PDB file of C-alpha atoms in Angstrom:
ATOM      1  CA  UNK Z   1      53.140 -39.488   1.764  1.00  0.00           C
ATOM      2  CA  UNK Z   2      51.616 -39.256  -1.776  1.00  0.00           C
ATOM      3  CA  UNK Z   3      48.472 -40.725  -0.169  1.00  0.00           C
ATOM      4  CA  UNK Z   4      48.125 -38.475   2.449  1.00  0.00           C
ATOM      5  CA  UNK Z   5      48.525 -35.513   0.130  1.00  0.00           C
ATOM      6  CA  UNK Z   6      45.669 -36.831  -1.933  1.00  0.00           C
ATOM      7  CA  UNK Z   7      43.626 -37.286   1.178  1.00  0.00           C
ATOM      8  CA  UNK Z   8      43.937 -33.678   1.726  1.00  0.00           C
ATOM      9  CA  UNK Z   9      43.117 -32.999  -1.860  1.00  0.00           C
ATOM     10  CA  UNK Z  10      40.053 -35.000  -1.918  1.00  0.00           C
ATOM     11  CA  UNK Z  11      39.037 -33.483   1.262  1.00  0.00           C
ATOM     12  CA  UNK Z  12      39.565 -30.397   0.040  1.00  0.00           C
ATOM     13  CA  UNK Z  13      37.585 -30.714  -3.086  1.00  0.00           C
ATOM     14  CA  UNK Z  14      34.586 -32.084  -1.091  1.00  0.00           C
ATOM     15  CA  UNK Z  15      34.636 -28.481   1.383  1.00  0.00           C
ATOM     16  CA  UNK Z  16      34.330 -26.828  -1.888  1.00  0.00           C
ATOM     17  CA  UNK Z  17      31.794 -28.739  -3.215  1.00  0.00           C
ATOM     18  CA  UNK Z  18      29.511 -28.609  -0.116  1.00  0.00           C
ATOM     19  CA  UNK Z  19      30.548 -25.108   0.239  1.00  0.00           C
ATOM     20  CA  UNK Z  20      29.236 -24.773  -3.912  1.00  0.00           C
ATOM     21  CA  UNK Z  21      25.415 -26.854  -2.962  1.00  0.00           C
ATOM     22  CA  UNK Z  22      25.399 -24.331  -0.288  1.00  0.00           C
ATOM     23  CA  UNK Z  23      25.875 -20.984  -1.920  1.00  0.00           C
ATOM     24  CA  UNK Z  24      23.142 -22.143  -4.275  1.00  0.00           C
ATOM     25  CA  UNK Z  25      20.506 -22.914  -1.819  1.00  0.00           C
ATOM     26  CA  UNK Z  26      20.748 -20.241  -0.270  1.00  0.00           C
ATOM     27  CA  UNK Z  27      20.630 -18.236  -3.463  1.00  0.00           C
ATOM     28  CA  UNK Z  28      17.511 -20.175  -4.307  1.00  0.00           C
ATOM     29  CA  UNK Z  29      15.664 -20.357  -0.952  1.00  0.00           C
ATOM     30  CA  UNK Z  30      16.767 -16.277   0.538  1.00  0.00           C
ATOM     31  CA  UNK Z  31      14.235 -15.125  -2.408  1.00  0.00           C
ATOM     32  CA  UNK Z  32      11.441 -16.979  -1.040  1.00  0.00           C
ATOM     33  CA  UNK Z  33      11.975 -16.449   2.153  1.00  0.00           C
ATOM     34  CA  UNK Z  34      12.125 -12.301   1.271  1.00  0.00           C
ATOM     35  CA  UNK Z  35       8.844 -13.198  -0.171  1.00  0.00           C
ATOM     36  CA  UNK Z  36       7.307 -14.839   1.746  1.00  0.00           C
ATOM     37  CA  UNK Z  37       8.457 -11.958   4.742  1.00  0.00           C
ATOM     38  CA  UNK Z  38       6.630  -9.557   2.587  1.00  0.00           C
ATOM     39  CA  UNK Z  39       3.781 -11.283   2.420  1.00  0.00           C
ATOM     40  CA  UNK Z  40       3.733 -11.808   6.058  1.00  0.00           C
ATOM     41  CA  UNK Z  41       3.939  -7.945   6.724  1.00  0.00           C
ATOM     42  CA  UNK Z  42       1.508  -6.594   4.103  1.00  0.00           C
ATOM     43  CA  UNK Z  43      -0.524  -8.627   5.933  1.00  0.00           C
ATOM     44  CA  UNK Z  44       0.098  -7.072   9.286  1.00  0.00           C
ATOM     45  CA  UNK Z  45      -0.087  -3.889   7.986  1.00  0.00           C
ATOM     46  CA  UNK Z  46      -3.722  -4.335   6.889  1.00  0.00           C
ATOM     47  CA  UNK Z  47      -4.895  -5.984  10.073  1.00  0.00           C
ATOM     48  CA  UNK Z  48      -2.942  -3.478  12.308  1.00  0.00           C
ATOM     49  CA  UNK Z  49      -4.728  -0.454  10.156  1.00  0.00           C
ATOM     50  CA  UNK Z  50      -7.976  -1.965  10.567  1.00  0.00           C
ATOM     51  CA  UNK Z  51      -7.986  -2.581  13.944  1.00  0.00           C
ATOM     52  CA  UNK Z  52      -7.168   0.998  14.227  1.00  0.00           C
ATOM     53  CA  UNK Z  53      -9.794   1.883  12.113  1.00  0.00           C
ATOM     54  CA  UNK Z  54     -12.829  -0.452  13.733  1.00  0.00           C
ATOM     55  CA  UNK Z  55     -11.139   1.476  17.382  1.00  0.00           C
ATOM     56  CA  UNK Z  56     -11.375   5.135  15.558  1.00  0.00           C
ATOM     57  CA  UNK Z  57     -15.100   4.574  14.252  1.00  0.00           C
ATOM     58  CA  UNK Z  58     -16.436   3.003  17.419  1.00  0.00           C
ATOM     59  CA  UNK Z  59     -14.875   5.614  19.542  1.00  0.00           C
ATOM     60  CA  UNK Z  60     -16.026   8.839  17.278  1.00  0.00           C
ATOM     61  CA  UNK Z  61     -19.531   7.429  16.276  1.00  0.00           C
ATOM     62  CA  UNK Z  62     -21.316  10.148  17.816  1.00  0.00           C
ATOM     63  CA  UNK Z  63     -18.764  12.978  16.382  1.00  0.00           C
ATOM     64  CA  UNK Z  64     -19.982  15.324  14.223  1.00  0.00           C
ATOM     65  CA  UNK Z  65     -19.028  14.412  10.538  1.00  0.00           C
ATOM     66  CA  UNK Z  66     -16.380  16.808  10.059  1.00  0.00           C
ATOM     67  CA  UNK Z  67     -14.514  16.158  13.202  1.00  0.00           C
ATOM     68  CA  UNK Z  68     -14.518  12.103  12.108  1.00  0.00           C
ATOM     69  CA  UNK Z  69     -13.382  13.159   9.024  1.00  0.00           C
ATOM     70  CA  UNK Z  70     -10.221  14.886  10.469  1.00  0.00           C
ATOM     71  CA  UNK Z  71      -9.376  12.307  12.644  1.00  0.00           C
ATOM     72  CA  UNK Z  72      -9.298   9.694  10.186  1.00  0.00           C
ATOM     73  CA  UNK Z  73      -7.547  11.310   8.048  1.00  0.00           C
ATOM     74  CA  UNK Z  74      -4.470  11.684  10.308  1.00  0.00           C
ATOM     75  CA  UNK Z  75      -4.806   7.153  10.881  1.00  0.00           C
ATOM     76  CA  UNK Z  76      -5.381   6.868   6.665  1.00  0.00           C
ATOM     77  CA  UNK Z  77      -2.367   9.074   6.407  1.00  0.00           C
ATOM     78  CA  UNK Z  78       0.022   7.246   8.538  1.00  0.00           C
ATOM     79  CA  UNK Z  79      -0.878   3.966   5.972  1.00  0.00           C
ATOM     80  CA  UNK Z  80      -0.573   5.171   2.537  1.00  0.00           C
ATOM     81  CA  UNK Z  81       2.393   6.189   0.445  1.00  0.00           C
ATOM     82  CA  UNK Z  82       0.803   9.846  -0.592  1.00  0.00           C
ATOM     83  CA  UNK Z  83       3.992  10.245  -2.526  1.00  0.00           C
ATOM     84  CA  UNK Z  84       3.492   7.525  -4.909  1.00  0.00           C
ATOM     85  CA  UNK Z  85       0.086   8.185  -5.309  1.00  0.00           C
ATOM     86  CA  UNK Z  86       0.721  12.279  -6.132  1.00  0.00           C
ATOM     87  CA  UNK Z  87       3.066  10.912  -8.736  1.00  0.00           C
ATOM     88  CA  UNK Z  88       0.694   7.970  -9.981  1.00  0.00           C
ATOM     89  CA  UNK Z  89      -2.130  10.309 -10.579  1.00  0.00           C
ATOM     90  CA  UNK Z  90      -0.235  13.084 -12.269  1.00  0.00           C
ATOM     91  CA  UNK Z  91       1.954  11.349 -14.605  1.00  0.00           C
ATOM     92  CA  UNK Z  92       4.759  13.440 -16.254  1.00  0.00           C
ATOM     93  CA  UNK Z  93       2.991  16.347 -15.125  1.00  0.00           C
ATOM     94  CA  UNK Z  94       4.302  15.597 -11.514  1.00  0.00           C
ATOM     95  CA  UNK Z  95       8.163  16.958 -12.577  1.00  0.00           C
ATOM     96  CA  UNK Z  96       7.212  20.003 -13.963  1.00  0.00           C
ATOM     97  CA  UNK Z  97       5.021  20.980 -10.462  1.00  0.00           C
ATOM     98  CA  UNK Z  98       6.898  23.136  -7.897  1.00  0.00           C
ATOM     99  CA  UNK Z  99       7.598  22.043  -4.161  1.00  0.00           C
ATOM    100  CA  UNK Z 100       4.826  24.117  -2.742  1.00  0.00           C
ATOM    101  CA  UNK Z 101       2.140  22.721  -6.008  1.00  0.00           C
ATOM    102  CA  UNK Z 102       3.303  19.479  -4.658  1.00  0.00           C
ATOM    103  CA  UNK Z 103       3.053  19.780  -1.224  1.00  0.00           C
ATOM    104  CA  UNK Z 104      -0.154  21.318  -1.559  1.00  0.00           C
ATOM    105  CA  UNK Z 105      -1.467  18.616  -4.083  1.00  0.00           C
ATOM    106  CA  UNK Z 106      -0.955  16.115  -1.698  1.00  0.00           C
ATOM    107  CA  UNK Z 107      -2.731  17.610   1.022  1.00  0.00           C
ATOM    108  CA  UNK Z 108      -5.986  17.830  -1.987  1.00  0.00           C
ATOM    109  CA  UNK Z 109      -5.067  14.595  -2.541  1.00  0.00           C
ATOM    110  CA  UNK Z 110      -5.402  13.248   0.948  1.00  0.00           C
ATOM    111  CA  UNK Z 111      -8.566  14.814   1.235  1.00  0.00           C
ATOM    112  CA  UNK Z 112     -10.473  13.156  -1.646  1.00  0.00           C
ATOM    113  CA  UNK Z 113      -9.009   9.388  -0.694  1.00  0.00           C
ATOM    114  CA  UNK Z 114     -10.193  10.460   2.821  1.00  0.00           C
ATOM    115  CA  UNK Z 115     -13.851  11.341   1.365  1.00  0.00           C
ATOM    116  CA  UNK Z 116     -13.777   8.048  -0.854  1.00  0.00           C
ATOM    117  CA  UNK Z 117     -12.653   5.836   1.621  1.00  0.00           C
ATOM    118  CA  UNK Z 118     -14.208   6.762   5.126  1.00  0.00           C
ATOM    119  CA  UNK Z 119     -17.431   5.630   4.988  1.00  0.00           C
ATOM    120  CA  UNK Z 120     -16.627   2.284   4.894  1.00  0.00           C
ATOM    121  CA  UNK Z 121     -13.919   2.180   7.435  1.00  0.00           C
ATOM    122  CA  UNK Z 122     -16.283   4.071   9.508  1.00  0.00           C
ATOM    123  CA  UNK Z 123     -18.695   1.423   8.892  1.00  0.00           C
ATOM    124  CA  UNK Z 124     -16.447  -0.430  11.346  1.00  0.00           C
ATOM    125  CA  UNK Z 125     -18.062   0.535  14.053  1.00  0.00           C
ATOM    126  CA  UNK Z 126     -21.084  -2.062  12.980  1.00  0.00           C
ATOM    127  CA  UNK Z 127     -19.697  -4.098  10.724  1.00  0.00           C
ATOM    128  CA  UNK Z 128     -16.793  -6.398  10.527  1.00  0.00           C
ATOM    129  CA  UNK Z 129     -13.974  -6.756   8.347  1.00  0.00           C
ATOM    130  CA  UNK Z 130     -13.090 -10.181   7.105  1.00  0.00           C
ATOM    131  CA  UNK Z 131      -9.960 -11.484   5.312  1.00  0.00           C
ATOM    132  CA  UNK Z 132     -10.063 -13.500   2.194  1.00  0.00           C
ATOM    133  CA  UNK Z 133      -6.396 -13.716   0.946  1.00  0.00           C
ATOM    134  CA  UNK Z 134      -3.215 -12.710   0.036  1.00  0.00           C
ATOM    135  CA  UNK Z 135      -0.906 -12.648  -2.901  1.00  0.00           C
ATOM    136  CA  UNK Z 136       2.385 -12.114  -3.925  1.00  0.00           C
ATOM    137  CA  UNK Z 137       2.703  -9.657  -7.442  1.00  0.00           C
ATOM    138  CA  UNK Z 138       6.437  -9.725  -8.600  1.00  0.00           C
ATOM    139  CA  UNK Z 139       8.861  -9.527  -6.899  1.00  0.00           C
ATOM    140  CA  UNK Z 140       7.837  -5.854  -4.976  1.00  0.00           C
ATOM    141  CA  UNK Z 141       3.999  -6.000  -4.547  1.00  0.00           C
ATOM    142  CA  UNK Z 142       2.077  -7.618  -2.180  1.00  0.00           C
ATOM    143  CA  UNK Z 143      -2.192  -7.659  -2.887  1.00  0.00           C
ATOM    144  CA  UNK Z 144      -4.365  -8.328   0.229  1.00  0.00           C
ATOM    145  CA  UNK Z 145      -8.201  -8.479  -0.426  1.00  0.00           C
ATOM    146  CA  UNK Z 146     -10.527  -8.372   2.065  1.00  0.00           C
ATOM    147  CA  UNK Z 147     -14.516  -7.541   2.417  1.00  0.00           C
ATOM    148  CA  UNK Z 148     -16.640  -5.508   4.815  1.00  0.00           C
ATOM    149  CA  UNK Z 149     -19.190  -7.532   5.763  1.00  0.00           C
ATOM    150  CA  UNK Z 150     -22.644  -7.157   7.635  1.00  0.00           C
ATOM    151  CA  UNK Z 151     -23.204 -10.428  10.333  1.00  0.00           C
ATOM    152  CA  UNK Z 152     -26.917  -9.699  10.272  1.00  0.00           C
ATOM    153  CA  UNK Z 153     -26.747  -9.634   6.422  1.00  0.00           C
ATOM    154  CA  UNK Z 154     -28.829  -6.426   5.966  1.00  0.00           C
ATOM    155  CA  UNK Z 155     -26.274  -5.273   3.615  1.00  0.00           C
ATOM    156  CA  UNK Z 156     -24.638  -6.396   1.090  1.00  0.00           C
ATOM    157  CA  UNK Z 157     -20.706  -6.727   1.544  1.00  0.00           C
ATOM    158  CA  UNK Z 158     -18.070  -4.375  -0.113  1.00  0.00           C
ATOM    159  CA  UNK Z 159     -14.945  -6.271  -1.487  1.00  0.00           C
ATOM    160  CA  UNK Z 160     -11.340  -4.719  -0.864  1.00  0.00           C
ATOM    161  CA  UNK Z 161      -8.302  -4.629  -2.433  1.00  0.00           C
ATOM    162  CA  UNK Z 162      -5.264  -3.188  -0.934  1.00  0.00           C
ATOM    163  CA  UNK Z 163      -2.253  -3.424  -3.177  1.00  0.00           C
ATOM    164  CA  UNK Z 164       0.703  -2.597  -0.926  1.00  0.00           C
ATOM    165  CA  UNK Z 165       4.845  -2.109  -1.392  1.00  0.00           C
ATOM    166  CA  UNK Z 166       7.781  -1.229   0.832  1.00  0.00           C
ATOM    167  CA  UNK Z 167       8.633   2.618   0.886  1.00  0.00           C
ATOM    168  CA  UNK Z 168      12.373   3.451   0.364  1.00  0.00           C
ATOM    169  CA  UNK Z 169      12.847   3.424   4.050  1.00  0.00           C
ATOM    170  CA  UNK Z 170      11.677  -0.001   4.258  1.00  0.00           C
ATOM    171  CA  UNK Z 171       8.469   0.082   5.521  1.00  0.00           C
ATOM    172  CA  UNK Z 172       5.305  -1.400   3.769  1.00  0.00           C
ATOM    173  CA  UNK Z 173       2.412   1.052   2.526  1.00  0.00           C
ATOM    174  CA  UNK Z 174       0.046   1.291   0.578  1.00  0.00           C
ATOM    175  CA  UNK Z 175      -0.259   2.317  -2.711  1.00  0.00           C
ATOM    176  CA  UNK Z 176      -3.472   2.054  -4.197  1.00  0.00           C
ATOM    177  CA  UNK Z 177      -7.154   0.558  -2.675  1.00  0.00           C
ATOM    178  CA  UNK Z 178     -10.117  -0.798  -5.305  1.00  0.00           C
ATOM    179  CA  UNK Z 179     -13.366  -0.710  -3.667  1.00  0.00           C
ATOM    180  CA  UNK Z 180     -15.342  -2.942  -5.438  1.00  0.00           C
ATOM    181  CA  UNK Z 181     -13.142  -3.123  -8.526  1.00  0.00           C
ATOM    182  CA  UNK Z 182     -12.889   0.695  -8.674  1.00  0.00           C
ATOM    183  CA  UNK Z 183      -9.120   1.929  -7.900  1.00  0.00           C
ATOM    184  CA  UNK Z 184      -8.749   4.999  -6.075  1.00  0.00           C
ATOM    185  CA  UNK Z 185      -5.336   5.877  -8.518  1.00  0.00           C
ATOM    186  CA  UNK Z 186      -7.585   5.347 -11.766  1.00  0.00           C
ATOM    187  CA  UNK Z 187     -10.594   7.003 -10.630  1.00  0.00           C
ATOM    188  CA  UNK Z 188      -8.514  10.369  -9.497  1.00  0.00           C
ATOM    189  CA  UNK Z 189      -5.988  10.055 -12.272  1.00  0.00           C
ATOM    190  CA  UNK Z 190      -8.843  10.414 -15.171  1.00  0.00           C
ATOM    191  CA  UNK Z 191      -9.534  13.694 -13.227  1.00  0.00           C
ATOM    192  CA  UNK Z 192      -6.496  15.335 -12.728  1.00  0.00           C
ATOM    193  CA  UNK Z 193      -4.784  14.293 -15.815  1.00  0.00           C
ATOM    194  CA  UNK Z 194      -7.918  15.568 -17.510  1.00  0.00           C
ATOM    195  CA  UNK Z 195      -7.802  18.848 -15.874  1.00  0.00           C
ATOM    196  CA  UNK Z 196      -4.153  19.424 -16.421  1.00  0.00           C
ATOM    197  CA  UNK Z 197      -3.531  18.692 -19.589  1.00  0.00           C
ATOM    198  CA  UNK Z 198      -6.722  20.972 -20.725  1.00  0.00           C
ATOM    199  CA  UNK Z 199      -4.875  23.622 -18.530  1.00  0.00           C
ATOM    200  CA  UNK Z 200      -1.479  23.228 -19.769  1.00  0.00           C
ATOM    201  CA  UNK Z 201       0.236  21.698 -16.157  1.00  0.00           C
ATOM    202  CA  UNK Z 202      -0.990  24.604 -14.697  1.00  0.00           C
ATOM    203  CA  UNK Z 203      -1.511  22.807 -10.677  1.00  0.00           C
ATOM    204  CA  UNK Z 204      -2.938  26.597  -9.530  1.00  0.00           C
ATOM    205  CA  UNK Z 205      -6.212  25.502 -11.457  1.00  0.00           C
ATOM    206  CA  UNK Z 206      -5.991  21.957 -10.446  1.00  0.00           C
ATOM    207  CA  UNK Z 207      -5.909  23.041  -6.483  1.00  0.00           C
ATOM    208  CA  UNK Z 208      -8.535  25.486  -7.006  1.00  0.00           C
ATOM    209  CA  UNK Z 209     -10.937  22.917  -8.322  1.00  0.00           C
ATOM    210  CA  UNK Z 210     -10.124  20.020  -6.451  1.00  0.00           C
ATOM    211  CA  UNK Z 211     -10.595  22.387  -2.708  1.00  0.00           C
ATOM    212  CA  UNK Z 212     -13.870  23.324  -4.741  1.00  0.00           C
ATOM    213  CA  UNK Z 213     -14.826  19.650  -5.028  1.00  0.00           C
ATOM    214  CA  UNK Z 214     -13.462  18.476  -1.446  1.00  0.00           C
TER     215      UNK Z 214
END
């Protein structure tokens, strides 16, 4: 009897063991397999937006400048997180702006990513986009460079850098592009930050110049 209650309690012991090796790999391997999952659709993201954008630029190549404009906006629009980017480029100043400054700054704000980044997805429609790699950054961030690139090699080729993050629904966006090394958050965050602090917050004269500049 005594030896068929230790059986048990051997037997036992192993379950918990096994049970113990298998809580732990599955605390070390669910991590990578998150990350790895986010790599996987940053990627898609990026290829599903520029297929969109090579269809958009061959389709409206003969459109009249402003009407291309307004129809890539709405694609660019459904890719980037225009929230995070208001906030990026207006630092503390962001809190102190009221819903309709905000709403309104992100419409500015849409405009001048739109202007800074069009021509080269519109280049699309004769050149080709090309892949290089993607990375991991912490445990959030997911960086996917790429290059537009001409086959007949009359021009030279633009390197891109789309740094990208779920939203808090879930969903991956993006948050910030460098053409070239130059990052669309830096480059219009020297701006505004310049013109609002020299303006004391005030986002009535920020609007008023940036709809001057768009």
């Amino acid at each position: 009897m005594q030896n068929l209650k230790n059986f048990y309690n051997n037997k036992n012991k192993v379950k918990i063991y096994l049970l113990s090796v298998l809580s732990i790999l599955i605390m070390v391997f669910n991590p990578l397999n998150s990350n790895a999952d986010n790599l996987v659709k940053g990627n898609s993201l990026i290829i599903e937006m520029i297929s969109k954008a090579q269809t958009h630029a061959i389709k409206t190549i003969k459109l009249q400048p402003e009407e291309r404009s307004s129809k890539i906006q709405n694609l660019i629009k459904q890719y980037i997180n225009l929230d995070f980017m208001a906030k990026a480029t207006t630092g503390s100043f962001w809190k102190k702006a009221s819903d309709v400054h905000k709403e309104k700054y992100k419409d500015a704000l849409l405009k001048q990513i739109v202007n800074t980044i069009e021509e080269h997805l519109n280049t699309l429609a004769n050149l080709t986009y090309k892949h290089r790699n993607s990375e991991l950054r912490g445990k959030k961030l997911v960086y996917v460079r790429g290059m537009i690139e001409d086959p007949k090699k009359n021009q030279p080729p633009v390197n891109l850098l789309w740094k990208l993050a779920a939203n808090s629904k879930g969903k991956f966006m993006v948050l910030d592009l460098e053409i070239e090394g130059i990052s669309l958050i830096s480059s219009n965050k020297a701006e505004t930050m310049s013109i609002l602090r020299k303006n004391r917050g005030n986002f009535e004269v920020l609007l008023k110049k940036l709809n001057k500049n768009n």
